[in-house]
PDB file of N, CA and C in Angstrom:
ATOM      1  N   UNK A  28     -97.665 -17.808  50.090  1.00 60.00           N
ATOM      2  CA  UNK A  28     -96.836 -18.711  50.872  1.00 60.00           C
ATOM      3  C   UNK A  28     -97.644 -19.139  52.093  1.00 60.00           C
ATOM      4  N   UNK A  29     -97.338 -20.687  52.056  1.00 65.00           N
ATOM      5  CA  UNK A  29     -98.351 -20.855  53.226  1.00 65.00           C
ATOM      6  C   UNK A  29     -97.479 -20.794  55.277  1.00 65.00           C
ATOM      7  N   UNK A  30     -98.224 -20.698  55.518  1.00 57.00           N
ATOM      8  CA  UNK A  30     -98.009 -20.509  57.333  1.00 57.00           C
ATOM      9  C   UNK A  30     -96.787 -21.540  57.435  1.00 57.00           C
ATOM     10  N   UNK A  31     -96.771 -22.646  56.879  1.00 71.00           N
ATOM     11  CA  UNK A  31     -96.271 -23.932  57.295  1.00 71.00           C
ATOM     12  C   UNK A  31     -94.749 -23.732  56.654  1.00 71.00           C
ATOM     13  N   UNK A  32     -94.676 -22.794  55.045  1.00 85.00           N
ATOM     14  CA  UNK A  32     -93.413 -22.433  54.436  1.00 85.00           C
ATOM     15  C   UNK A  32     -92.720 -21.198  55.396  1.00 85.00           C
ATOM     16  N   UNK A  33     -93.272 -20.718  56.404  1.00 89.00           N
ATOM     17  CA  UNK A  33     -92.304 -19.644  57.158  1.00 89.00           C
ATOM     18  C   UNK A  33     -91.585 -20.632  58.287  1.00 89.00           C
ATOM     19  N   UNK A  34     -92.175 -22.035  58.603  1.00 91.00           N
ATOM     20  CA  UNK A  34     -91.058 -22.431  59.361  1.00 91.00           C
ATOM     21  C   UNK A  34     -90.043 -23.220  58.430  1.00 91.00           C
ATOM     22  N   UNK A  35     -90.538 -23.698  57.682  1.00 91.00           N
ATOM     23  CA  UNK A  35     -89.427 -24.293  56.943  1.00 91.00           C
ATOM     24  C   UNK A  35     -88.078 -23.226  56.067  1.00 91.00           C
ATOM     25  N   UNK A  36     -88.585 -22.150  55.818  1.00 92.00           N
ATOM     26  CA  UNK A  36     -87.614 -20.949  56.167  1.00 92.00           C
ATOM     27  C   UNK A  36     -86.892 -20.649  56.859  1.00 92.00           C
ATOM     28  N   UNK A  37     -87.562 -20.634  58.525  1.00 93.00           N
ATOM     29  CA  UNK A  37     -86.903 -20.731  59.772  1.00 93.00           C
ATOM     30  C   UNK A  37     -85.484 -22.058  59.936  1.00 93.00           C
ATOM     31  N   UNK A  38     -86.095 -23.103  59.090  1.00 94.00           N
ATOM     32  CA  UNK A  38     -85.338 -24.030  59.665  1.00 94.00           C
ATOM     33  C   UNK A  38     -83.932 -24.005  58.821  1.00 94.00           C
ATOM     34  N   UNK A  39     -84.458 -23.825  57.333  1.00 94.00           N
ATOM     35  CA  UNK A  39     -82.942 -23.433  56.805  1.00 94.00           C
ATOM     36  C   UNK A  39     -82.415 -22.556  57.426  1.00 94.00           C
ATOM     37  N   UNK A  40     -83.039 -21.310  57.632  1.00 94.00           N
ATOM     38  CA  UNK A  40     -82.058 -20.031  58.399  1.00 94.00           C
ATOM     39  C   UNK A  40     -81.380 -20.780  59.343  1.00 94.00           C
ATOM     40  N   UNK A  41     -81.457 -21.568  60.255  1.00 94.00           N
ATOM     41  CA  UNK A  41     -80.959 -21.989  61.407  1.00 94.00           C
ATOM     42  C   UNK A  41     -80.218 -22.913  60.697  1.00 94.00           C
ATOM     43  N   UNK A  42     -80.098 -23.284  59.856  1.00 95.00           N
ATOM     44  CA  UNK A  42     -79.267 -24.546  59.116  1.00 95.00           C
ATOM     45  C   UNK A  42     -79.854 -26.286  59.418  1.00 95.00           C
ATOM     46  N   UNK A  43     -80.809 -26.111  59.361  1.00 94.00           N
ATOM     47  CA  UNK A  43     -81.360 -27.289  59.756  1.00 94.00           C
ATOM     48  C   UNK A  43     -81.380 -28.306  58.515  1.00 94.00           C
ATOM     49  N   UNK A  44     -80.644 -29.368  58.424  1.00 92.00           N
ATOM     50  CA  UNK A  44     -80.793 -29.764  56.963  1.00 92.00           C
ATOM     51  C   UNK A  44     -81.688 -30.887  56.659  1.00 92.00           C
ATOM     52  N   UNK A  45     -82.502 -31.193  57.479  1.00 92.00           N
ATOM     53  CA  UNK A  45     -83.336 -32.499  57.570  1.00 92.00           C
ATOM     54  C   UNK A  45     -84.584 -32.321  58.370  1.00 92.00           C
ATOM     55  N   UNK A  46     -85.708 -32.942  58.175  1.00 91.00           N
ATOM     56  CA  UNK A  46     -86.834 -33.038  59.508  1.00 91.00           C
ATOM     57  C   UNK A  46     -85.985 -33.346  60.695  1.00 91.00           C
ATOM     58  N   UNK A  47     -85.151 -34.890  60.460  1.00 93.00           N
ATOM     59  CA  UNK A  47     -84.494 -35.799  61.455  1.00 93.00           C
ATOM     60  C   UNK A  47     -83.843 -34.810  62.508  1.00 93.00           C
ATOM     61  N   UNK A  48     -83.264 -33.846  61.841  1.00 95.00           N
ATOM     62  CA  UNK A  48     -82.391 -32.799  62.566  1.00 95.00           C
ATOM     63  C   UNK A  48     -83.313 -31.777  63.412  1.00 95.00           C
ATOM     64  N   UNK A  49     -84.662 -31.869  63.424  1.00 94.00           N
ATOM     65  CA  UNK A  49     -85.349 -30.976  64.041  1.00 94.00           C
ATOM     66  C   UNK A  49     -85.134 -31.301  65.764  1.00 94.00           C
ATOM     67  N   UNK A  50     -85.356 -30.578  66.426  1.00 95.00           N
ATOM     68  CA  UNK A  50     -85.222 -30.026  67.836  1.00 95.00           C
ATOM     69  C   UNK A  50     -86.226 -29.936  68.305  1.00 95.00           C
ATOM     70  N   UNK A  51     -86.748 -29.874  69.995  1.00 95.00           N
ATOM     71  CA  UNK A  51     -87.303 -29.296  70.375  1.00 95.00           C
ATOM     72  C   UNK A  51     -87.179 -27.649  70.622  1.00 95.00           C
ATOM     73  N   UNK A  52     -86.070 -27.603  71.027  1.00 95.00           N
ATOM     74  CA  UNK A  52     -85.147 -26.400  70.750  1.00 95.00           C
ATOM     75  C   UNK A  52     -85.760 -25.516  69.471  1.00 95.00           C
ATOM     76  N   UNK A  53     -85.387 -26.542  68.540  1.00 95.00           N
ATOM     77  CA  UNK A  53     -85.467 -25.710  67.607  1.00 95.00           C
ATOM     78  C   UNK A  53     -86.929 -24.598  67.369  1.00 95.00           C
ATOM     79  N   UNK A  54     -88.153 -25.971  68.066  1.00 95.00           N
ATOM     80  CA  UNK A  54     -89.541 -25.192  68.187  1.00 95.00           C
ATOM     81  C   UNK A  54     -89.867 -24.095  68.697  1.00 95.00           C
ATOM     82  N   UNK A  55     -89.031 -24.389  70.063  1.00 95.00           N
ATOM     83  CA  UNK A  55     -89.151 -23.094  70.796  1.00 95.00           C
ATOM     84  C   UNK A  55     -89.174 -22.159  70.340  1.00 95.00           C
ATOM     85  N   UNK A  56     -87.523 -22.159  70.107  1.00 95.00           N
ATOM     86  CA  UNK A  56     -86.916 -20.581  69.424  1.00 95.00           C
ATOM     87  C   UNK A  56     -88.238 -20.230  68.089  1.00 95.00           C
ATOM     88  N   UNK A  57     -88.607 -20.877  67.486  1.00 95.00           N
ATOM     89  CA  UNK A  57     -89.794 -20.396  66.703  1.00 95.00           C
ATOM     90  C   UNK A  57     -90.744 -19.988  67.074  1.00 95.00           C
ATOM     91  N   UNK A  58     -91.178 -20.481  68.217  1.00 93.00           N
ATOM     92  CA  UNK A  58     -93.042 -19.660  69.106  1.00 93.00           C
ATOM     93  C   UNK A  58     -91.968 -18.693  69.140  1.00 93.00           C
ATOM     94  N   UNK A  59     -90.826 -18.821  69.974  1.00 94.00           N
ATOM     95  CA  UNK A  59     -90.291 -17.167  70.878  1.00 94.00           C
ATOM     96  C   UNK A  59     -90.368 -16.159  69.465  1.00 94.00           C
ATOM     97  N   UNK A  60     -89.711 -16.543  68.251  1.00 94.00           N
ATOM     98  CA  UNK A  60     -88.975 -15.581  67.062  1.00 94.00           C
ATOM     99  C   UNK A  60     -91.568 -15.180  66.641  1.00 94.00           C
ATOM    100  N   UNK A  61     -92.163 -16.250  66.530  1.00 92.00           N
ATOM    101  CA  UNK A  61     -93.348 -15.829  66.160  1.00 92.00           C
ATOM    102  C   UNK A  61     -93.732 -14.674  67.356  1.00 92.00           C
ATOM    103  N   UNK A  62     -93.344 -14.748  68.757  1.00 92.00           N
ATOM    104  CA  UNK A  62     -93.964 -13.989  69.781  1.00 92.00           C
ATOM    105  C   UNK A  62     -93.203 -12.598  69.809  1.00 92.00           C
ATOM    106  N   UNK A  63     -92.237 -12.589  69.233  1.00 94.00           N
ATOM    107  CA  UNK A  63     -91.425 -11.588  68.867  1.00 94.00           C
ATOM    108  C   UNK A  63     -91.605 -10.491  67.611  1.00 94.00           C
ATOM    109  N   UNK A  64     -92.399 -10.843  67.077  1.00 93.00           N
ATOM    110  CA  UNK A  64     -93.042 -10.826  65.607  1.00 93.00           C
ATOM    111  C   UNK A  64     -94.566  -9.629  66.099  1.00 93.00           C
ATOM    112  N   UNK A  65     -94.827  -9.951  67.190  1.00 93.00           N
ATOM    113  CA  UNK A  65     -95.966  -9.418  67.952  1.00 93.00           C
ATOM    114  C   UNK A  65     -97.240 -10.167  67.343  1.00 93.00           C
ATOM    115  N   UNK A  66     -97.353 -11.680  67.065  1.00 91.00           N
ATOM    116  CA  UNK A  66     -98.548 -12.255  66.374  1.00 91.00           C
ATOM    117  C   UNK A  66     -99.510 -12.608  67.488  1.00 91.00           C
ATOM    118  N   UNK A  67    -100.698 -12.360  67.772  1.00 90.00           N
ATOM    119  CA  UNK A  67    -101.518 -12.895  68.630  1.00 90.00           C
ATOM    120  C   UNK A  67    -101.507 -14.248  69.079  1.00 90.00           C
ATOM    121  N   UNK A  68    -101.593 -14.955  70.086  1.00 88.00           N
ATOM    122  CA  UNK A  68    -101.621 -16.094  70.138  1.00 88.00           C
ATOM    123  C   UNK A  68    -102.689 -17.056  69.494  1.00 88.00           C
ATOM    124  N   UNK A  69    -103.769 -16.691  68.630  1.00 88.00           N
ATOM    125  CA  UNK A  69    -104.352 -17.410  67.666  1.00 88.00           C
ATOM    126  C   UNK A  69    -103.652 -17.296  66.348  1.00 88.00           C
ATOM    127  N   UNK A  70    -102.855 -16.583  66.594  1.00 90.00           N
ATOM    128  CA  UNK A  70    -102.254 -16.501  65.021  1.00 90.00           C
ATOM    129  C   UNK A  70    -100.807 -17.433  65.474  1.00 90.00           C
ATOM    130  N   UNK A  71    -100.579 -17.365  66.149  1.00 91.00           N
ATOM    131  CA  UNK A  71     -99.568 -18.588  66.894  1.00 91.00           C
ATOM    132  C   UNK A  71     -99.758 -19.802  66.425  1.00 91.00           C
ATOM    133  N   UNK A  72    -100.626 -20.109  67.308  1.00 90.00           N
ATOM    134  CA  UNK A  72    -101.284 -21.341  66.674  1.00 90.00           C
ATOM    135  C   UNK A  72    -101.664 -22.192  65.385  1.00 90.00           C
ATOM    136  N   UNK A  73    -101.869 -20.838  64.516  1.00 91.00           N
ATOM    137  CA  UNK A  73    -102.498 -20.945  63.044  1.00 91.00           C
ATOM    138  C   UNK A  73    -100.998 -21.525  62.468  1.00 91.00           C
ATOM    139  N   UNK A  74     -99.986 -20.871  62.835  1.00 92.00           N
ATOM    140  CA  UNK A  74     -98.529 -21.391  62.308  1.00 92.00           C
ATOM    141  C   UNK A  74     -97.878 -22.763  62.782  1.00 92.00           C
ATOM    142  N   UNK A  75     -98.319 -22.914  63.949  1.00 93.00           N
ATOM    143  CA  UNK A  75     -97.920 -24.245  64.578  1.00 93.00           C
ATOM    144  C   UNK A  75     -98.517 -25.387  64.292  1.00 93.00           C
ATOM    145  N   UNK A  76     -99.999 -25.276  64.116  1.00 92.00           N
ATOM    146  CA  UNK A  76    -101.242 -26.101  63.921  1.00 92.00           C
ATOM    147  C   UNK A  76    -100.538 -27.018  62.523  1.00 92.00           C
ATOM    148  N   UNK A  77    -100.251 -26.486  61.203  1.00 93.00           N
ATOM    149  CA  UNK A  77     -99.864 -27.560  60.438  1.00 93.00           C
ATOM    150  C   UNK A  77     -98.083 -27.796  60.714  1.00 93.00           C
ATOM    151  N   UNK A  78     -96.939 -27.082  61.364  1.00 94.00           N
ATOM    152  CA  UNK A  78     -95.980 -27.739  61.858  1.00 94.00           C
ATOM    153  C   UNK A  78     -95.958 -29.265  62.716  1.00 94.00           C
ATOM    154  N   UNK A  79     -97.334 -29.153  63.729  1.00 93.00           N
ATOM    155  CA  UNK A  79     -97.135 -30.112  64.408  1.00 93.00           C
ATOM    156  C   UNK A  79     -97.900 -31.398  63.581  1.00 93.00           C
ATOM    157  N   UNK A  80     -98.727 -30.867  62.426  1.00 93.00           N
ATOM    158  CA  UNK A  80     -99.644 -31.707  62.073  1.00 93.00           C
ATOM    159  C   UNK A  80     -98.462 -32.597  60.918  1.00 93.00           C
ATOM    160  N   UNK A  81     -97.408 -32.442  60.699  1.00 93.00           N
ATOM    161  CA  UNK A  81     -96.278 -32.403  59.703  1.00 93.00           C
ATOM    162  C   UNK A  81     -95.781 -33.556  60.235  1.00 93.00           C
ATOM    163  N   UNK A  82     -95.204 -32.506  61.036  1.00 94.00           N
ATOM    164  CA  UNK A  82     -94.015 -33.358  62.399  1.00 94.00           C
ATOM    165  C   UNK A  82     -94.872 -34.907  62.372  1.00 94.00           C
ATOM    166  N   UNK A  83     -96.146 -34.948  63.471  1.00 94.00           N
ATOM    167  CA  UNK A  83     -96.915 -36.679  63.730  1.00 94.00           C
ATOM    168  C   UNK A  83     -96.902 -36.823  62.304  1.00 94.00           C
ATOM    169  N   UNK A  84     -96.819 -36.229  61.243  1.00 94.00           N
ATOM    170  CA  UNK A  84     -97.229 -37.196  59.928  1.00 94.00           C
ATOM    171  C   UNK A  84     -95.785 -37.973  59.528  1.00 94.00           C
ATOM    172  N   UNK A  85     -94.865 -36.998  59.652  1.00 94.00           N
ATOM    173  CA  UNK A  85     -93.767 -37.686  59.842  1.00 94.00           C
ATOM    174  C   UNK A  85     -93.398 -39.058  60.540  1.00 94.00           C
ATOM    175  N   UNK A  86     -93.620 -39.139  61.425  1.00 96.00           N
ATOM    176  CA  UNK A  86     -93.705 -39.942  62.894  1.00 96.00           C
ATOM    177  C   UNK A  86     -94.525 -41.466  62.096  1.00 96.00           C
ATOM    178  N   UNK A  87     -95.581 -41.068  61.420  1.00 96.00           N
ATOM    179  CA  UNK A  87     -96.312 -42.232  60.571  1.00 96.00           C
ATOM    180  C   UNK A  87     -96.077 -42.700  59.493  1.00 96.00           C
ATOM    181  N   UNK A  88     -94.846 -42.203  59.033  1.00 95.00           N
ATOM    182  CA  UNK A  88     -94.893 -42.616  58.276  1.00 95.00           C
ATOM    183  C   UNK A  88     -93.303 -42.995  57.575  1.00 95.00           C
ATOM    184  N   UNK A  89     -92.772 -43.507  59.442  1.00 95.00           N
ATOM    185  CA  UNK A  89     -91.445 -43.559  59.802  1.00 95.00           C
ATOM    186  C   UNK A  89     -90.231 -42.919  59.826  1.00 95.00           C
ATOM    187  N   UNK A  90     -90.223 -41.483  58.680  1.00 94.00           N
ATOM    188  CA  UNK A  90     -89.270 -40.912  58.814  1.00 94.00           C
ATOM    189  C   UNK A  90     -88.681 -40.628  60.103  1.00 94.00           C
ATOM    190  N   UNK A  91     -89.392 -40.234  61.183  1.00 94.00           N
ATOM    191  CA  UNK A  91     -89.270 -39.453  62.581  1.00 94.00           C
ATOM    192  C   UNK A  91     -89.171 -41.012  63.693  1.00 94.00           C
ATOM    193  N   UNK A  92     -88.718 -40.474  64.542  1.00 94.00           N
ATOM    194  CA  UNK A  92     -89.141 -42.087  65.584  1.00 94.00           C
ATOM    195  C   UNK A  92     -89.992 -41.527  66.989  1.00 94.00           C
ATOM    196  N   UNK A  93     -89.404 -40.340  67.108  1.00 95.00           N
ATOM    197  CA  UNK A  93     -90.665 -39.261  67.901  1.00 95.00           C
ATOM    198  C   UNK A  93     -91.262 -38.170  67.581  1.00 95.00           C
ATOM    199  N   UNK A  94     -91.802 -37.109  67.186  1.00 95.00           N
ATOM    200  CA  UNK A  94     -92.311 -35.603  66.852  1.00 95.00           C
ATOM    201  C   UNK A  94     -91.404 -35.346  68.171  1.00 95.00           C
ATOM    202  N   UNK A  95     -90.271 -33.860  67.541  1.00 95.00           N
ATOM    203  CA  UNK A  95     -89.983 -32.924  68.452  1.00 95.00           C
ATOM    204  C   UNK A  95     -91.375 -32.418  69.487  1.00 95.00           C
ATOM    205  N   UNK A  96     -92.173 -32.246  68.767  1.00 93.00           N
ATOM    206  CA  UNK A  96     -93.495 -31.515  69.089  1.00 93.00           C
ATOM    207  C   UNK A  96     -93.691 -31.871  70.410  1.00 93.00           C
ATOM    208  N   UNK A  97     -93.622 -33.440  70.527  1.00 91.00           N
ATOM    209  CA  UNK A  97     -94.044 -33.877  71.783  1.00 91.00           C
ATOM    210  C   UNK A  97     -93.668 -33.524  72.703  1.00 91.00           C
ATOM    211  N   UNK A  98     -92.110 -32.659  73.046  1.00 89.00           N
ATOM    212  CA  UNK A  98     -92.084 -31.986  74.208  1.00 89.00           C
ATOM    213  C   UNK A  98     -92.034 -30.512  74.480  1.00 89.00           C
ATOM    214  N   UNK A  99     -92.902 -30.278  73.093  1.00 90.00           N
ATOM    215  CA  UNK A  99     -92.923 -28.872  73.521  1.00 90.00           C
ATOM    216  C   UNK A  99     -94.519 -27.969  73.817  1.00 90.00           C
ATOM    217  N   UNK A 100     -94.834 -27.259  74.268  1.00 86.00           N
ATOM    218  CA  UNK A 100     -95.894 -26.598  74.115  1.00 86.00           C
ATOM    219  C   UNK A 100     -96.427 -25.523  73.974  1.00 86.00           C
ATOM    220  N   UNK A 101     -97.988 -26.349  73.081  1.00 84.00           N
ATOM    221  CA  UNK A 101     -98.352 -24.785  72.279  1.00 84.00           C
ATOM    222  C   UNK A 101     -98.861 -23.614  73.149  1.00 84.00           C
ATOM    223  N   UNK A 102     -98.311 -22.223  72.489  1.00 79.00           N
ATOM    224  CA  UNK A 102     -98.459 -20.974  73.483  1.00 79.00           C
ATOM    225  C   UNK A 102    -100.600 -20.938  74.102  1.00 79.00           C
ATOM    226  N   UNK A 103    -100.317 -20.628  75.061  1.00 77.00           N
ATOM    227  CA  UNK A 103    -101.365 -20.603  75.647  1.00 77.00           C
ATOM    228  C   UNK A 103    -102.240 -19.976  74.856  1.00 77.00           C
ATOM    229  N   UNK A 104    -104.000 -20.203  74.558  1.00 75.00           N
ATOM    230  CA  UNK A 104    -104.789 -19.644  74.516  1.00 75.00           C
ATOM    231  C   UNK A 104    -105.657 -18.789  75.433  1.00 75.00           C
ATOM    232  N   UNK A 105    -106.068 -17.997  75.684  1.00 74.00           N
ATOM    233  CA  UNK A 105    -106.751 -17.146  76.458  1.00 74.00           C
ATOM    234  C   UNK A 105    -108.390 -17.758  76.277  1.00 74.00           C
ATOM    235  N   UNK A 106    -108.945 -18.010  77.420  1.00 72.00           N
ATOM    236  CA  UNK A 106    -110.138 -18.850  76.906  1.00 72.00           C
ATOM    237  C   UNK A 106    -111.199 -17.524  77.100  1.00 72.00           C
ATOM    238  N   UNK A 107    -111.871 -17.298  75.776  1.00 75.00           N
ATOM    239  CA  UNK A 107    -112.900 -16.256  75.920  1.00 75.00           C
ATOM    240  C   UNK A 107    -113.631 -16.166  77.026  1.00 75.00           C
ATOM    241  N   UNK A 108    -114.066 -15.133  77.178  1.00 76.00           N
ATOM    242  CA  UNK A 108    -115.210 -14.660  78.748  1.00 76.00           C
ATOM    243  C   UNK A 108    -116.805 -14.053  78.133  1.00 76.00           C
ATOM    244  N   UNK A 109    -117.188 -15.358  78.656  1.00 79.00           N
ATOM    245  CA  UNK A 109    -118.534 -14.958  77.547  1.00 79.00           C
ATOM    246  C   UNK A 109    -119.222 -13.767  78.298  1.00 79.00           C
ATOM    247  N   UNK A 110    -120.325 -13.259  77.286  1.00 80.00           N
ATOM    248  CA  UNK A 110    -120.882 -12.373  77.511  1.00 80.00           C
ATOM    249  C   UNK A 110    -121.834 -12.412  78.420  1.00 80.00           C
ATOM    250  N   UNK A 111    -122.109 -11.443  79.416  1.00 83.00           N
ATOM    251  CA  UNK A 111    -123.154 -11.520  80.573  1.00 83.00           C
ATOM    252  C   UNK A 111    -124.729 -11.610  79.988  1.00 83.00           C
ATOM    253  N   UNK A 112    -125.552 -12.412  80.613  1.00 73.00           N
ATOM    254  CA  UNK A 112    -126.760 -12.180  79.833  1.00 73.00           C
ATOM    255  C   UNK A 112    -127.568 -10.572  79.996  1.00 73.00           C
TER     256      UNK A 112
END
């Protein structure tokens, strides 16, 4: 099952019966339910990365008239600390 079928899981659980019906809301509560899960925030990402890539495809291809996505944001990355020479 791919990364992208655990939100669409999510969204029936929540009763979501359409893209159209998606939320920003609804995103949230998904980083929070993934951060709850205890997933690293690259593994965050790895789940969101084709949600949002969905969502704008949507958006192009008129179903959507905005991506929820657009007002929400992705959980922070920690920017590596490189190594001292």
């Amino acid at each position: 099952m791919g990364v992208s079928s655990y939100f669409l899981i999510y969204l029936r659980d929540q009763g979501v019966p359409e893209p159209s019906a998606i939320t920003p809301t609804h995103l949230r509560e998904y980083i929070v339910s993934l951060q709850r899960r205890g997933l690293q925030d690259t593994t965050q990402h790895a789940y969101l990365r084709p949600v949002k890539t969905w969502l704008r495809w949507l958006v192009e291809e008129g179903d959507l008239e905005v991506s929820p996505m657009e007002r929400v944001k992705m959980p922070r990355l920690e920017a590596p600390i490189p190594a001292p020479f």
